[in-house]
Amino acid sequence: MAHMAQNQASRKKGKKVTIENFYGGSTQGKEENEEEIQKNSEHASQNGNYQQALEDLKLELIQKMETFWKEKWEKEISCLTDKNAQLEKELEASNRRADKAEKQIQSLMTRIKHLEESEMIKQQESIKQTQTINELEENIKYLTEKVTDLENRGRRENLRIIGLPEKPEVNNKLDFILEEIIKENCPHVLEQGGKIEIERIHRTPSILNPQKTTPRNVIAKFKSFQVKEKILQEAKKKSFRYKGAPIRITHDLAANTLRDRKAWNTIFRKARELGLQPRINYPAKLTIYFQGKVWAFNKIEDFQAFAKKRPELCGKFDIQAQKARET
């Protein structure tokens, strides 16, 4: 093998290989071979060191790469762990907020339920109160009408004299003045003896208001309802006078009845202009004569509905327009 290596080395250097130098026949050949062998050994030794260094470098590079990626992944894992912990904290805080919000919602729902129940109770109470109020209003209306009727019945023997002059000589002897009025306007009504039995007679109101220019009314209460009715019927047939001055004699009615009658004034005047022969009957009922029939109305609304359905009367009894024109 040594001889073959020497021969190969000789070929590389271009020397002629002979049997002598191949087998070491000469000393010079031997020396050259030994030098060549030494050089080859050094070269081989250097090649071996290079391979070893390369292996060591690879190993070191691998170790560094492993260390680098290990540290990198450890950082990534640590960062992800921190993020995961932060997310867990946030999730826990969010869950706490959600629980708190749910409790608040439950509390609000409970309060809303209580309020709804309370509102329902209030509505029911309101309905009951409304029903009670309506019943009370109906009762008050009934009782008011009843009281008014009783008051009117208590005044059934009374007459109201309107327009009698406000003078001391008149006020001091109202009973004699009334007899003079009857003698002047309806003498046949006088009873036997030429006197009218009067229970009492007075001015109303009892106190004179100096700011009013019209005289106070006179209320006369008769002992006989029939006599009072005879005088009233005569007063409806013609205008009464006292010493030439016109006066009016009417029913003495309760204040509520007078107010209800007064509400018909505008319609009453217009109906009289149209020739409908209007009358105000007890207690405050309007009657008219229209198309050969007598029509009676207890409320103004009923009369207006009646007039709107009749072309001859439609638009002629607009109370607001008439009041505006009068104003």
XYZ file of C-alpha atoms in Angstrom:
327
model
C 0.000 0.000 0.000
C 2.827 2.422 0.788
C 4.388 1.695 -2.566
C 1.075 2.387 -4.337
C 0.730 5.730 -2.517
C 4.268 6.649 -3.515
C 3.622 5.769 -7.140
C 0.453 7.847 -7.184
C 2.351 10.762 -5.708
C 5.062 10.354 -8.339
C 2.488 10.412 -11.083
C 0.997 13.656 -9.680
C 4.445 15.274 -9.694
C 5.204 13.941 -13.200
C 8.079 11.773 -12.179
C 8.782 8.528 -13.841
C 7.996 5.582 -11.667
C 10.563 2.770 -11.913
C 10.954 -0.530 -10.241
C 13.741 0.862 -8.131
C 11.900 3.858 -6.814
C 8.698 1.852 -6.575
C 10.331 -0.731 -4.348
C 12.780 1.658 -2.806
C 15.815 0.539 -4.739
C 17.859 3.790 -4.347
C 18.494 5.983 -1.350
C 17.520 9.151 -3.124
C 14.290 7.566 -4.104
C 13.684 6.546 -0.619
C 14.249 10.003 0.754
C 11.935 11.543 -1.758
C 9.336 8.995 -0.931
C 9.658 9.691 2.731
C 9.275 13.438 2.197
C 6.296 12.870 0.024
C 4.733 10.624 2.585
C 5.309 13.204 5.323
C 3.703 15.967 3.240
C 0.745 13.774 2.510
C 0.408 12.989 6.190
C 0.439 16.659 7.112
C -2.069 17.390 4.378
C -4.282 14.616 5.603
C -3.902 15.872 9.118
C -4.956 19.342 8.006
C -7.934 17.908 6.158
C -8.960 16.049 9.247
C -8.707 19.190 11.378
C -10.835 21.088 8.837
C -13.519 18.451 8.894
C -13.447 18.442 12.662
C -13.683 22.260 12.746
C -16.542 22.124 10.273
C -18.340 19.576 12.391
C -17.702 21.659 15.487
C -19.006 24.766 13.659
C -22.106 22.920 12.571
C -22.630 21.673 16.074
C -22.144 25.146 17.496
C -24.483 26.640 14.891
C -27.088 24.019 15.693
C -26.717 24.722 19.388
C -27.032 28.482 18.815
C -30.054 27.964 16.600
C -31.617 25.717 19.207
C -30.853 28.278 21.905
C -32.227 31.119 19.741
C -35.470 29.340 18.927
C -35.754 28.047 22.446
C -35.449 31.584 23.853
C -37.769 32.945 21.130
C -40.429 30.345 21.815
C -40.024 30.758 25.539
C -40.638 34.517 25.092
C -43.605 33.827 22.835
C -44.972 31.293 25.305
C -44.379 33.721 28.170
C -46.092 36.530 26.242
C -49.006 34.272 25.351
C -49.190 33.121 28.956
C -49.308 36.762 30.122
C -51.934 37.562 27.504
C -53.915 34.507 28.516
C -53.708 35.564 32.165
C -54.774 39.098 31.212
C -57.635 37.718 29.156
C -58.648 35.500 32.046
C -58.631 38.538 34.349
C -60.629 40.559 31.827
C -63.009 37.634 31.359
C -63.400 37.334 35.108
C -64.014 41.094 35.397
C -66.461 40.895 32.492
C -68.248 38.011 34.189
C -68.451 40.023 37.393
C -69.855 42.981 35.464
C -72.265 40.668 33.678
C -73.381 39.200 37.011
C -73.773 42.694 38.422
C -75.705 43.823 35.349
C -77.886 40.719 35.544
C -78.600 41.428 39.203
C -79.428 45.041 38.325
C -81.682 43.839 35.498
C -83.405 41.436 37.869
C -83.816 44.243 40.379
C -85.214 46.538 37.675
C -87.544 43.813 36.442
C -88.760 43.303 39.990
C -89.292 47.034 40.410
C -91.061 47.235 37.040
C -93.283 44.333 38.058
C -94.091 46.052 41.342
C -94.750 49.324 39.518
C -96.974 47.577 36.983
C -98.875 45.887 39.789
C -99.089 49.199 41.614
C -100.196 50.935 38.403
C -102.799 48.254 37.812
C -104.044 48.668 41.356
C -104.121 52.438 40.873
C -106.011 52.035 37.584
C -108.514 49.764 39.266
C -108.836 52.230 42.127
C -109.164 55.057 39.598
C -111.896 53.157 37.779
C -113.657 52.563 41.075
C -113.224 56.207 42.032
C -114.511 57.309 38.622
C -117.519 55.056 39.022
C -118.031 56.371 42.537
C -117.675 59.965 41.305
C -120.126 59.310 38.483
C -122.568 57.805 40.949
C -122.049 60.752 43.282
C -122.531 63.200 40.413
C -125.717 61.422 39.409
C -126.867 61.462 43.020
C -125.937 65.140 43.343
C -127.768 65.894 40.113
C -130.794 63.954 41.309
C -130.705 65.588 44.739
C -130.192 69.035 43.200
C -133.163 68.504 40.917
C -135.137 67.175 43.861
C -134.218 70.146 46.040
C -134.957 72.541 43.190
C -138.311 70.873 42.645
C -139.101 71.045 46.360
C -138.033 74.682 46.414
C -140.237 75.432 43.421
C -143.123 73.610 45.066
C -142.523 75.633 48.209
C -142.860 78.759 46.054
C -145.986 77.623 44.217
C -148.113 80.241 46.049
C -145.608 83.011 45.230
C -145.605 85.654 42.523
C -142.617 87.723 41.456
C -143.302 91.355 40.554
C -140.621 92.925 38.353
C -140.241 96.652 37.664
C -142.052 98.080 40.684
C -140.393 101.471 41.468
C -137.844 101.495 44.300
C -139.390 104.217 46.496
C -139.871 104.436 50.291
C -143.601 105.109 49.984
C -143.878 101.958 47.865
C -141.629 99.738 50.015
C -143.482 100.635 53.220
C -146.878 99.421 51.967
C -146.204 96.699 49.400
C -149.397 94.796 50.341
C -151.597 97.795 49.496
C -149.601 98.384 46.284
C -150.292 94.789 45.205
C -154.044 95.253 45.762
C -153.930 98.423 43.670
C -152.135 96.530 40.884
C -154.800 93.807 40.936
C -157.638 96.360 40.960
C -156.047 98.190 38.038
C -155.343 95.127 35.868
C -157.674 92.270 36.916
C -160.328 93.484 39.358
C -162.540 90.409 38.862
C -159.941 88.286 40.672
C -160.582 90.040 43.986
C -162.157 87.871 46.603
C -165.188 88.728 48.686
C -164.697 91.922 50.590
C -162.375 93.314 47.943
C -159.217 92.059 49.586
C -156.504 89.527 48.688
C -155.190 87.351 51.475
C -151.407 87.673 51.383
C -149.245 85.739 53.791
C -146.199 87.969 53.269
C -144.643 90.296 50.721
C -141.073 91.669 50.539
C -138.282 92.896 48.312
C -135.479 90.528 47.201
C -132.638 90.704 47.874
C -133.254 92.263 51.267
C -130.328 94.697 50.941
C -130.366 97.336 48.227
C -127.301 97.480 45.986
C -126.597 101.168 45.243
C -124.657 100.229 42.098
C -127.758 98.770 40.428
C -130.172 101.122 38.723
C -133.004 98.616 38.293
C -135.437 98.150 41.214
C -135.391 94.952 43.255
C -138.031 92.331 42.625
C -141.011 91.924 44.933
C -142.033 88.464 46.177
C -145.640 88.011 47.254
C -146.847 84.796 48.944
C -150.595 84.201 48.693
C -152.590 82.058 51.063
C -154.538 80.631 48.123
C -152.762 78.918 45.224
C -155.895 79.342 43.052
C -155.889 83.128 43.469
C -152.209 83.308 42.616
C -152.818 81.214 39.449
C -155.699 83.465 38.352
C -153.504 86.560 38.645
C -150.663 84.788 36.786
C -152.978 83.739 33.942
C -154.199 87.311 33.568
C -150.569 88.521 33.517
C -149.852 86.115 30.637
C -152.784 87.495 28.643
C -151.841 91.151 28.865
C -149.134 93.486 30.167
C -149.692 94.727 33.701
C -149.163 98.334 34.749
C -148.865 100.259 37.948
C -149.948 103.878 37.663
C -149.248 103.714 33.949
C -145.728 102.233 34.298
C -145.222 98.724 32.847
C -144.464 95.893 35.278
C -144.095 92.119 34.905
C -145.643 89.381 37.012
C -144.133 85.890 36.760
C -143.626 82.676 38.688
C -141.364 82.873 41.716
C -138.963 80.042 40.959
C -135.742 78.664 42.434
C -132.438 80.189 41.322
C -131.441 77.056 39.366
C -134.742 77.040 37.505
C -134.420 80.735 36.689
C -130.917 80.100 35.380
C -132.122 77.247 33.171
C -134.962 79.395 31.858
C -132.621 82.285 31.184
C -130.462 80.004 29.001
C -133.385 79.852 26.518
C -133.536 83.650 26.061
C -131.637 83.857 22.744
C -133.533 80.949 21.181
C -136.813 82.240 22.626
C -136.390 85.672 21.002
C -135.426 84.176 17.630
C -138.344 81.732 17.742
C -140.712 84.613 18.481
C -139.301 86.538 15.476
C -139.995 83.495 13.269
C -143.554 83.217 14.564
C -143.078 79.861 16.290
C -145.138 80.931 19.332
C -142.473 79.946 21.902
C -143.341 79.342 25.551
C -141.305 78.404 28.620
C -143.201 75.787 30.626
C -142.417 74.533 34.107
C -139.726 74.046 35.116
C -137.580 75.146 32.128
C -139.063 73.525 29.058
C -139.303 75.295 25.698
C -142.312 74.640 23.482
C -142.803 75.885 19.908
C -145.529 75.543 17.329
C -144.038 74.289 14.048
C -145.730 72.705 11.008
C -149.024 72.286 12.815
C -147.524 70.538 15.861
C -146.366 71.546 19.335
C -142.765 70.524 19.999
C -141.249 70.463 23.516
C -137.540 70.523 24.411
C -135.915 70.064 27.810
C -132.347 70.833 26.625
C -130.848 73.384 24.247
C -128.866 70.599 22.535
C -132.086 68.759 21.720
C -133.582 71.872 20.131
C -130.440 72.576 18.065
C -130.408 68.980 16.753
C -134.080 69.405 15.845
C -133.423 72.719 14.045
C -130.477 71.319 12.025
C -132.703 68.619 10.533
C -135.285 71.186 9.349
C -134.295 73.280 6.315
C -136.648 76.049 7.435
C -134.797 76.369 10.779
C -131.267 75.234 9.913
C -128.654 77.919 10.632
C -131.131 80.309 12.247
C -130.494 79.260 15.827
C -126.700 79.446 16.031
C -126.415 80.695 19.615
C -122.714 81.569 19.460
C -123.121 83.570 16.251
C -126.137 85.404 17.648
C -124.293 86.210 20.857
C -121.328 87.478 18.830
C -123.618 89.742 16.780
C -125.270 91.000 19.959
C -121.872 91.702 21.496
